[in-house]
PDB file of C-alpha atoms in Angstrom:
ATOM      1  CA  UNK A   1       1.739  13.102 -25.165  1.00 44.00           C
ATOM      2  CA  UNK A   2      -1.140  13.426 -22.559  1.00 49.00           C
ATOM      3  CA  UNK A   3      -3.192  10.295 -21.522  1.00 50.00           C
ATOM      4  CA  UNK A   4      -6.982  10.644 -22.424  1.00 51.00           C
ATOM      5  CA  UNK A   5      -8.218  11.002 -18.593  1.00 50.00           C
ATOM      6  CA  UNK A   6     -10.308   7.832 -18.767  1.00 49.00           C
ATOM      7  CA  UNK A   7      -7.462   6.146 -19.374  1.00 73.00           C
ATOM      8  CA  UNK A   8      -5.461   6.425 -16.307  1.00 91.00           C
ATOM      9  CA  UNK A   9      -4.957   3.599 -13.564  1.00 96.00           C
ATOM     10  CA  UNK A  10      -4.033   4.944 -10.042  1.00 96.00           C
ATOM     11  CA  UNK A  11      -2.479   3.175  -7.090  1.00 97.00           C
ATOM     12  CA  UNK A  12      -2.676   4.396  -3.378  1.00 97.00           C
ATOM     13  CA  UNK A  13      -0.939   2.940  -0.801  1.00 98.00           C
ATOM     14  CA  UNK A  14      -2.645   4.003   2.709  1.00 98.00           C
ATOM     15  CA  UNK A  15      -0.984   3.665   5.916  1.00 98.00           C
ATOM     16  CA  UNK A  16      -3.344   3.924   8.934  1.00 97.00           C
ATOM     17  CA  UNK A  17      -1.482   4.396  12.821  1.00 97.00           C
ATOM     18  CA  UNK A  18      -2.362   2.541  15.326  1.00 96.00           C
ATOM     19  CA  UNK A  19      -5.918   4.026  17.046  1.00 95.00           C
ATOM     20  CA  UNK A  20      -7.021   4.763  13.697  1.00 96.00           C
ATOM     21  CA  UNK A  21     -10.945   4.576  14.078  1.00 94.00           C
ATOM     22  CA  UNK A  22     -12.650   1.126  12.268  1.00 94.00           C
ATOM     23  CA  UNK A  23     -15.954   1.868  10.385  1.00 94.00           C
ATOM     24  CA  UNK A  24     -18.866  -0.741   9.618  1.00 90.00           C
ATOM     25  CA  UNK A  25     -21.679   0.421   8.097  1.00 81.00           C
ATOM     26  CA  UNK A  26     -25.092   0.063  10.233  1.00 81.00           C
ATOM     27  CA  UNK A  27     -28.458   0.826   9.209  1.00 83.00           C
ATOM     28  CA  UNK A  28     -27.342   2.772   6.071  1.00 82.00           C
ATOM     29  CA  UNK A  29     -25.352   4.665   8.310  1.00 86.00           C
ATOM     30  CA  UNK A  30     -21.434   4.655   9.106  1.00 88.00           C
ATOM     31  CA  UNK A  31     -20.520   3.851  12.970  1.00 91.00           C
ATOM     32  CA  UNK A  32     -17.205   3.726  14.548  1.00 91.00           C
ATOM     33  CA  UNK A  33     -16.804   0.042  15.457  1.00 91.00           C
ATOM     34  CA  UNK A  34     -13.418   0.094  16.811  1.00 92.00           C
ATOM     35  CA  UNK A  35     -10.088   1.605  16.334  1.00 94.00           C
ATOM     36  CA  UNK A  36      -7.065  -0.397  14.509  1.00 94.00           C
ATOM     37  CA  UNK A  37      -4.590  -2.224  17.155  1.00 92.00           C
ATOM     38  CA  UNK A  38      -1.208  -2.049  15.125  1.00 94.00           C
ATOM     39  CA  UNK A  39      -2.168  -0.091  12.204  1.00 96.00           C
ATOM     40  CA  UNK A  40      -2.364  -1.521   8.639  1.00 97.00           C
ATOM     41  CA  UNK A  41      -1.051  -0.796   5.275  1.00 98.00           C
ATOM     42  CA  UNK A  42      -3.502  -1.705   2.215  1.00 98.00           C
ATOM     43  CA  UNK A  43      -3.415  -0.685  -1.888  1.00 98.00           C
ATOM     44  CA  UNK A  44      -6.355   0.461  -3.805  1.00 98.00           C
ATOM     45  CA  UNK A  45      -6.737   0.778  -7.424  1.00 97.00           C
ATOM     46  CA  UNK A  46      -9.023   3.133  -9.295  1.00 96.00           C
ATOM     47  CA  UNK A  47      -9.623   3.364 -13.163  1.00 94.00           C
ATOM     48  CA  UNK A  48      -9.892   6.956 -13.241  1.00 91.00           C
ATOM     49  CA  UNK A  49     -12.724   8.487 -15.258  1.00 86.00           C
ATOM     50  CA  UNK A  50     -14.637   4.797 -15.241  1.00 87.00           C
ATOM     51  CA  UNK A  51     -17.458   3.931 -13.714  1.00 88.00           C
ATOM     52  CA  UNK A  52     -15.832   0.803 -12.170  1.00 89.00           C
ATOM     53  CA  UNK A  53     -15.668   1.096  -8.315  1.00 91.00           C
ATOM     54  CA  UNK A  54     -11.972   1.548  -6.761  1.00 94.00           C
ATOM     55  CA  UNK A  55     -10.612  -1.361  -5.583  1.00 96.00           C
ATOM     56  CA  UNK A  56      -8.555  -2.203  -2.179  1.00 96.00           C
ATOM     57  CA  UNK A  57      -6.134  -5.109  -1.648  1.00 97.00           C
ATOM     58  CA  UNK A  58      -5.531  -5.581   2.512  1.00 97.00           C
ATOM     59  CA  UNK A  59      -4.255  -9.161   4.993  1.00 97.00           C
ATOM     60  CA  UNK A  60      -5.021  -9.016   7.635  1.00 94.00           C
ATOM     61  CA  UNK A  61      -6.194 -11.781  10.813  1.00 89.00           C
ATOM     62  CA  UNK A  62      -9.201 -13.496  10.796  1.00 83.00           C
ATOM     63  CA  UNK A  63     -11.699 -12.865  13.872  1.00 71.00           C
ATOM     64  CA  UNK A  64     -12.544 -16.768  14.485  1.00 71.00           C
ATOM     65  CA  UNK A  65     -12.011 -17.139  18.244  1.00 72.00           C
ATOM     66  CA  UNK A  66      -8.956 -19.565  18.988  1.00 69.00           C
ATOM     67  CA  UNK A  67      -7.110 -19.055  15.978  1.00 66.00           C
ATOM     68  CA  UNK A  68      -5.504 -15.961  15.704  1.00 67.00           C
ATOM     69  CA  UNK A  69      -2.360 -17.052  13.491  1.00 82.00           C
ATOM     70  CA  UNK A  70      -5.048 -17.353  10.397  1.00 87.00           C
ATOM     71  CA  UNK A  71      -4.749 -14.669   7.503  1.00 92.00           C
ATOM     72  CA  UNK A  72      -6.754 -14.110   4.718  1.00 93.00           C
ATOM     73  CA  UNK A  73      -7.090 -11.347   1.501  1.00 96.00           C
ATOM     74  CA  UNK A  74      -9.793  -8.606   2.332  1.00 95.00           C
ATOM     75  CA  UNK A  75     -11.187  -6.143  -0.029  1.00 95.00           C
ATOM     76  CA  UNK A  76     -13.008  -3.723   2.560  1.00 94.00           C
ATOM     77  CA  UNK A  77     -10.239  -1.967   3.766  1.00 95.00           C
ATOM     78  CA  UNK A  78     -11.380   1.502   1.938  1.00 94.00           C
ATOM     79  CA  UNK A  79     -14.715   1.101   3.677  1.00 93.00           C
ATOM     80  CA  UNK A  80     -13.736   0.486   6.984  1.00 95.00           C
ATOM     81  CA  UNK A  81     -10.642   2.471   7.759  1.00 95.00           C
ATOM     82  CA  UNK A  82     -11.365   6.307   8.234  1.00 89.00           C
ATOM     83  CA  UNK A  83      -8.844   9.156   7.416  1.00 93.00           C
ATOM     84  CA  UNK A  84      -5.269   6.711   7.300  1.00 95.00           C
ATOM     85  CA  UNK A  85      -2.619   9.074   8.354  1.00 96.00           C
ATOM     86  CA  UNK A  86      -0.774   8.449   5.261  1.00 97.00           C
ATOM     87  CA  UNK A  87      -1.700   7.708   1.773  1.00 97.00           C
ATOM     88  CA  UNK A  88       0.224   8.391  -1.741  1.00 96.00           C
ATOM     89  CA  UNK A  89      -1.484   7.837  -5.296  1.00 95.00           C
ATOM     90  CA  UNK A  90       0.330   7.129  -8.136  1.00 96.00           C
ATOM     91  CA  UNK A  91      -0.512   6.835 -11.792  1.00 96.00           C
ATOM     92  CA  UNK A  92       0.317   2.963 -12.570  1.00 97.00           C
ATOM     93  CA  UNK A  93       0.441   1.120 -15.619  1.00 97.00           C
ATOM     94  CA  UNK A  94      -1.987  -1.902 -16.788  1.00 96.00           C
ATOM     95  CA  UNK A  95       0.716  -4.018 -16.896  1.00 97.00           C
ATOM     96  CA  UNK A  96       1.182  -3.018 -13.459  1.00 98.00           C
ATOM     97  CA  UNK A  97      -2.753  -3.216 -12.523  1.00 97.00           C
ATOM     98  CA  UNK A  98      -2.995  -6.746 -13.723  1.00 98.00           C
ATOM     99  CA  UNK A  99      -0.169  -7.671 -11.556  1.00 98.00           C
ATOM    100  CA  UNK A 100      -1.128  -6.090  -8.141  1.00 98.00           C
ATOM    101  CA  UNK A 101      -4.716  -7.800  -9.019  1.00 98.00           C
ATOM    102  CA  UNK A 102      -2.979 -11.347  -9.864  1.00 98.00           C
ATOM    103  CA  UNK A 103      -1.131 -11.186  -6.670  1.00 98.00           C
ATOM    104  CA  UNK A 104      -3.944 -10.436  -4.475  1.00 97.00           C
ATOM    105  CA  UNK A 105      -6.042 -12.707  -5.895  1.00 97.00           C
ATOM    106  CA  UNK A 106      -3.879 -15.616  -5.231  1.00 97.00           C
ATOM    107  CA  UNK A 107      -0.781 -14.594  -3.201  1.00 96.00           C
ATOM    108  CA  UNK A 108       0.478 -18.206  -2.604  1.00 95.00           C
ATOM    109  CA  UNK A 109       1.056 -18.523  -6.427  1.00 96.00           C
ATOM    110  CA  UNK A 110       3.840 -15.458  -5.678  1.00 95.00           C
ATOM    111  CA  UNK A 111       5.052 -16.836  -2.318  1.00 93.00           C
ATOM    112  CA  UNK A 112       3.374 -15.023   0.375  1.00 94.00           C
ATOM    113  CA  UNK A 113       1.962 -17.421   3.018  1.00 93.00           C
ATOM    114  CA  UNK A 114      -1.789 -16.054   3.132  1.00 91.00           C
ATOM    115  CA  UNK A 115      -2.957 -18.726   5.222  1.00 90.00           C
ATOM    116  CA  UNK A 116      -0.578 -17.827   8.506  1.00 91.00           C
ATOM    117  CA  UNK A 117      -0.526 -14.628   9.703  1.00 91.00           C
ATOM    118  CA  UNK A 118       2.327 -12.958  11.494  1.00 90.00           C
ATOM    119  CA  UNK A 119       2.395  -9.787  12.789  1.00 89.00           C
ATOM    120  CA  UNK A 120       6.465  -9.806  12.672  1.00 89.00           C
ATOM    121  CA  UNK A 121       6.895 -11.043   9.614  1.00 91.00           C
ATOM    122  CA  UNK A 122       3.667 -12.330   7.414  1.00 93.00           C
ATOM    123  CA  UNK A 123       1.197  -9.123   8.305  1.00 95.00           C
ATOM    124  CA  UNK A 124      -0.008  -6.151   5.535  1.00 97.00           C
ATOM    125  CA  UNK A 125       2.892  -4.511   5.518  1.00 97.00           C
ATOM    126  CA  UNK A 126       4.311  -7.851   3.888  1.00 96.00           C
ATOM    127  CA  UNK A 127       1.630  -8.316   1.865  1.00 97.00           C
ATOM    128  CA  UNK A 128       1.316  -5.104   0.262  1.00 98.00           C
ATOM    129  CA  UNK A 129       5.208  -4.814  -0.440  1.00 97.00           C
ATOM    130  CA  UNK A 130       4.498  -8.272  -1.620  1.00 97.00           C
ATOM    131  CA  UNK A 131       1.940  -6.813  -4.570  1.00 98.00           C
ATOM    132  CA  UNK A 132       4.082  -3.883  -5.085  1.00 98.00           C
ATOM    133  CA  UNK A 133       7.594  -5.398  -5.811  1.00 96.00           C
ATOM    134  CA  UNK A 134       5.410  -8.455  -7.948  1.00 97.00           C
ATOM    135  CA  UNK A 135       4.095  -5.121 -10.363  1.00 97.00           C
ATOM    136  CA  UNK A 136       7.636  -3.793 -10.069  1.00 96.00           C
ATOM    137  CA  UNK A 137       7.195  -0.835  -7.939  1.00 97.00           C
ATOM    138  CA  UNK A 138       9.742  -0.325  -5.881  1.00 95.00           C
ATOM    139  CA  UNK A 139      11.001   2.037  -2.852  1.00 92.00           C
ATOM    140  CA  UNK A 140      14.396   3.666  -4.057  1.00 90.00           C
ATOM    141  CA  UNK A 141      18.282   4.871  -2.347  1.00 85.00           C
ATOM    142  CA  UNK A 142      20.438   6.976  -3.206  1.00 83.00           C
ATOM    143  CA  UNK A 143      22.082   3.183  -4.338  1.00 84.00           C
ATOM    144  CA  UNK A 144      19.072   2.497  -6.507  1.00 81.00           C
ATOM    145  CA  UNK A 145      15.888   0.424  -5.640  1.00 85.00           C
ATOM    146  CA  UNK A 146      15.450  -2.440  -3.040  1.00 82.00           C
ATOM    147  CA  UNK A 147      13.527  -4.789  -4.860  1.00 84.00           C
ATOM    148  CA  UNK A 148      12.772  -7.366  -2.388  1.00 83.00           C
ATOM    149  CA  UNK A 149      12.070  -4.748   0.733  1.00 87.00           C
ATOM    150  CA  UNK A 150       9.591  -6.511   2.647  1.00 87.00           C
ATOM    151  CA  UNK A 151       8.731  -3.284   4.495  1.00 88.00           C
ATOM    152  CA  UNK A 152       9.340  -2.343   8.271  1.00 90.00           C
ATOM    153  CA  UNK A 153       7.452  -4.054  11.360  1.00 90.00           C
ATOM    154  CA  UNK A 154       5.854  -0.597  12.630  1.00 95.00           C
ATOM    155  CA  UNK A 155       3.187   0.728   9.624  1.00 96.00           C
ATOM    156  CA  UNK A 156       4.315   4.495   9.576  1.00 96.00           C
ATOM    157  CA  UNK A 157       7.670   3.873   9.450  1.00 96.00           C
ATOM    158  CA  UNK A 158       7.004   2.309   5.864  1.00 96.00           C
ATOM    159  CA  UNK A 159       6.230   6.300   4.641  1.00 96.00           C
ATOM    160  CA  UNK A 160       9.828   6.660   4.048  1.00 94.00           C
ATOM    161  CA  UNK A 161       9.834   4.027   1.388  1.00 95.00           C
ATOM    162  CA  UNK A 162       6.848   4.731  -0.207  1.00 96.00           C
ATOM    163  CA  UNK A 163       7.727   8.422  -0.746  1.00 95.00           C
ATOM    164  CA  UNK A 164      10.516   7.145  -2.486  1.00 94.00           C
ATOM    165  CA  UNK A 165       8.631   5.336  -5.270  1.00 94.00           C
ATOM    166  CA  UNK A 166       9.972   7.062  -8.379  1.00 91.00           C
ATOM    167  CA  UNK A 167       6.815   7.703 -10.693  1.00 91.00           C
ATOM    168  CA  UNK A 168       5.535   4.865 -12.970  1.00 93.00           C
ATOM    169  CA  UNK A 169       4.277   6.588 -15.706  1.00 92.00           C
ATOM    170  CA  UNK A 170       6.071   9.259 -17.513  1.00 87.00           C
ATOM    171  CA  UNK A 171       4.552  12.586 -17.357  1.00 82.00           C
ATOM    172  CA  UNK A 172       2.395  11.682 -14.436  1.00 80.00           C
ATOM    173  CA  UNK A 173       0.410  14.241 -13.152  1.00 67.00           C
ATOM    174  CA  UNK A 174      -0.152  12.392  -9.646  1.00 61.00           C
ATOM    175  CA  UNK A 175       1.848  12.884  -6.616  1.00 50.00           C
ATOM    176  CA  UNK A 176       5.436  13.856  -7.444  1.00 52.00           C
ATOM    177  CA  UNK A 177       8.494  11.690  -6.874  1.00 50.00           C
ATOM    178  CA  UNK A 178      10.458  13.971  -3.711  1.00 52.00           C
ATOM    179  CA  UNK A 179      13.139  11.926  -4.384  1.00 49.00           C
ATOM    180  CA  UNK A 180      15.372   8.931  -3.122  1.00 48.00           C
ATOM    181  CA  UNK A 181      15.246   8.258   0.770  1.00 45.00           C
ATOM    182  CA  UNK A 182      18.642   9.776   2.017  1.00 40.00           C
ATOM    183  CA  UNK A 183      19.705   9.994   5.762  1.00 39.00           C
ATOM    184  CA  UNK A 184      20.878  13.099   7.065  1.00 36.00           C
ATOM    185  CA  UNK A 185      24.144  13.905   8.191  1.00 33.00           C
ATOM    186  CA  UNK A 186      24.564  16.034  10.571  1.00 36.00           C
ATOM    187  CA  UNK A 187      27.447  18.803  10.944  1.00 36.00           C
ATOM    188  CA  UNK A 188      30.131  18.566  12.651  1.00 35.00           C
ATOM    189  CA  UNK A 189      33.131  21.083  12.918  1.00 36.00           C
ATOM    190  CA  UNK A 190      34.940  18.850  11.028  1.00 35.00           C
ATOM    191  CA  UNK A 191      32.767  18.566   8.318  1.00 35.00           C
ATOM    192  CA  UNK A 192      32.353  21.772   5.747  1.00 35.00           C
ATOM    193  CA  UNK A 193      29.256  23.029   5.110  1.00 33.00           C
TER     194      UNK A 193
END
């Protein structure tokens, strides 16, 4: 049975490359203000067919001179990043709203160190596997899902995994599952073809 459109609850998961150009807005107008260092991987959330604003979930380092190491929750990361080289949207459950919103909101309660900031292992990437595996939204195999994948160090190479998010509601209409991540193999003349 087909979901009434207001319904529906999207996720996107947006992966922007390093270089990626940084937007502020000045003057009622939007001005490039930098480009992103390292990348960054954020969520948003939209309640399609609502006239609730979409929502984004991002960690990143706070700019206070002399202390680097300090993280924090932002919710600007839709405004500021333009054209990520990746994104995927998802339909999600509410169940599975609620959670992504719990775990940003407080991210300690779920064990992710908000306060310390690492780029090799406590940066976005963590952070937004972090909300995703909390809501149960997982990366898949061809062995099944890795529930606790913490994501990889470099930002694109997380595009892999996220392709391989299986769809969360059934009948979805947004972004087809292509399937578990599989490596290739190549041929050999001992292997048959």
């Amino acid at each position: 049975m087909q979901k009434d459109f207001a319904e529906r609850i999207t996720l996107t998961i947006h992966l922007a490359a390093p270089g990626t150009p940084l937007v502020a807005l000045e003057n009622d107008e939007r001005k490039q203000v930098g480009v992103s260092d390292v990348g960054h991987m954020f969520l948003s959330l939209d309640r399609v067919g609502s006239a609730e604003p979409r929502q984004s979930f991002g960690y990143t380092r706070t700019p206070i001179p002399g202390n680097s190491d300090l993280g924090k929750v932002v919710d600007y990361d839709l405004r500021m990043y333009e054209n990520p080289r990746y994104q995927r949207t998802i339909e999600i459950t509410q169940e599975q709203y609620n959670k992504i919103v719990e775990f940003a909101k407080d991210p300690a309660k779920h064990g992710f160190d908000a306060k310390n900031y690492n780029l090799a292992s406590n940066s976005c990437v963590d952070f937004a596997w972090g909300a995703l595996n909390h809501a149960g939204i997982h990366g898949n195999t061809i062995f099944g899902e890795f529930k606790t994948y913490e994501g990889t160090l470099k930002v694109l190479d997380n595009i892999g995994p996220v392709q391989s998010i299986r769809p969360q509601v059934k009948g979805s209409e947004q972004m087809p599952w292509p399937g578990p991540v599989r490596r290739a193999i190549p041929a050999t003349p001992t292997t048959h073809v």
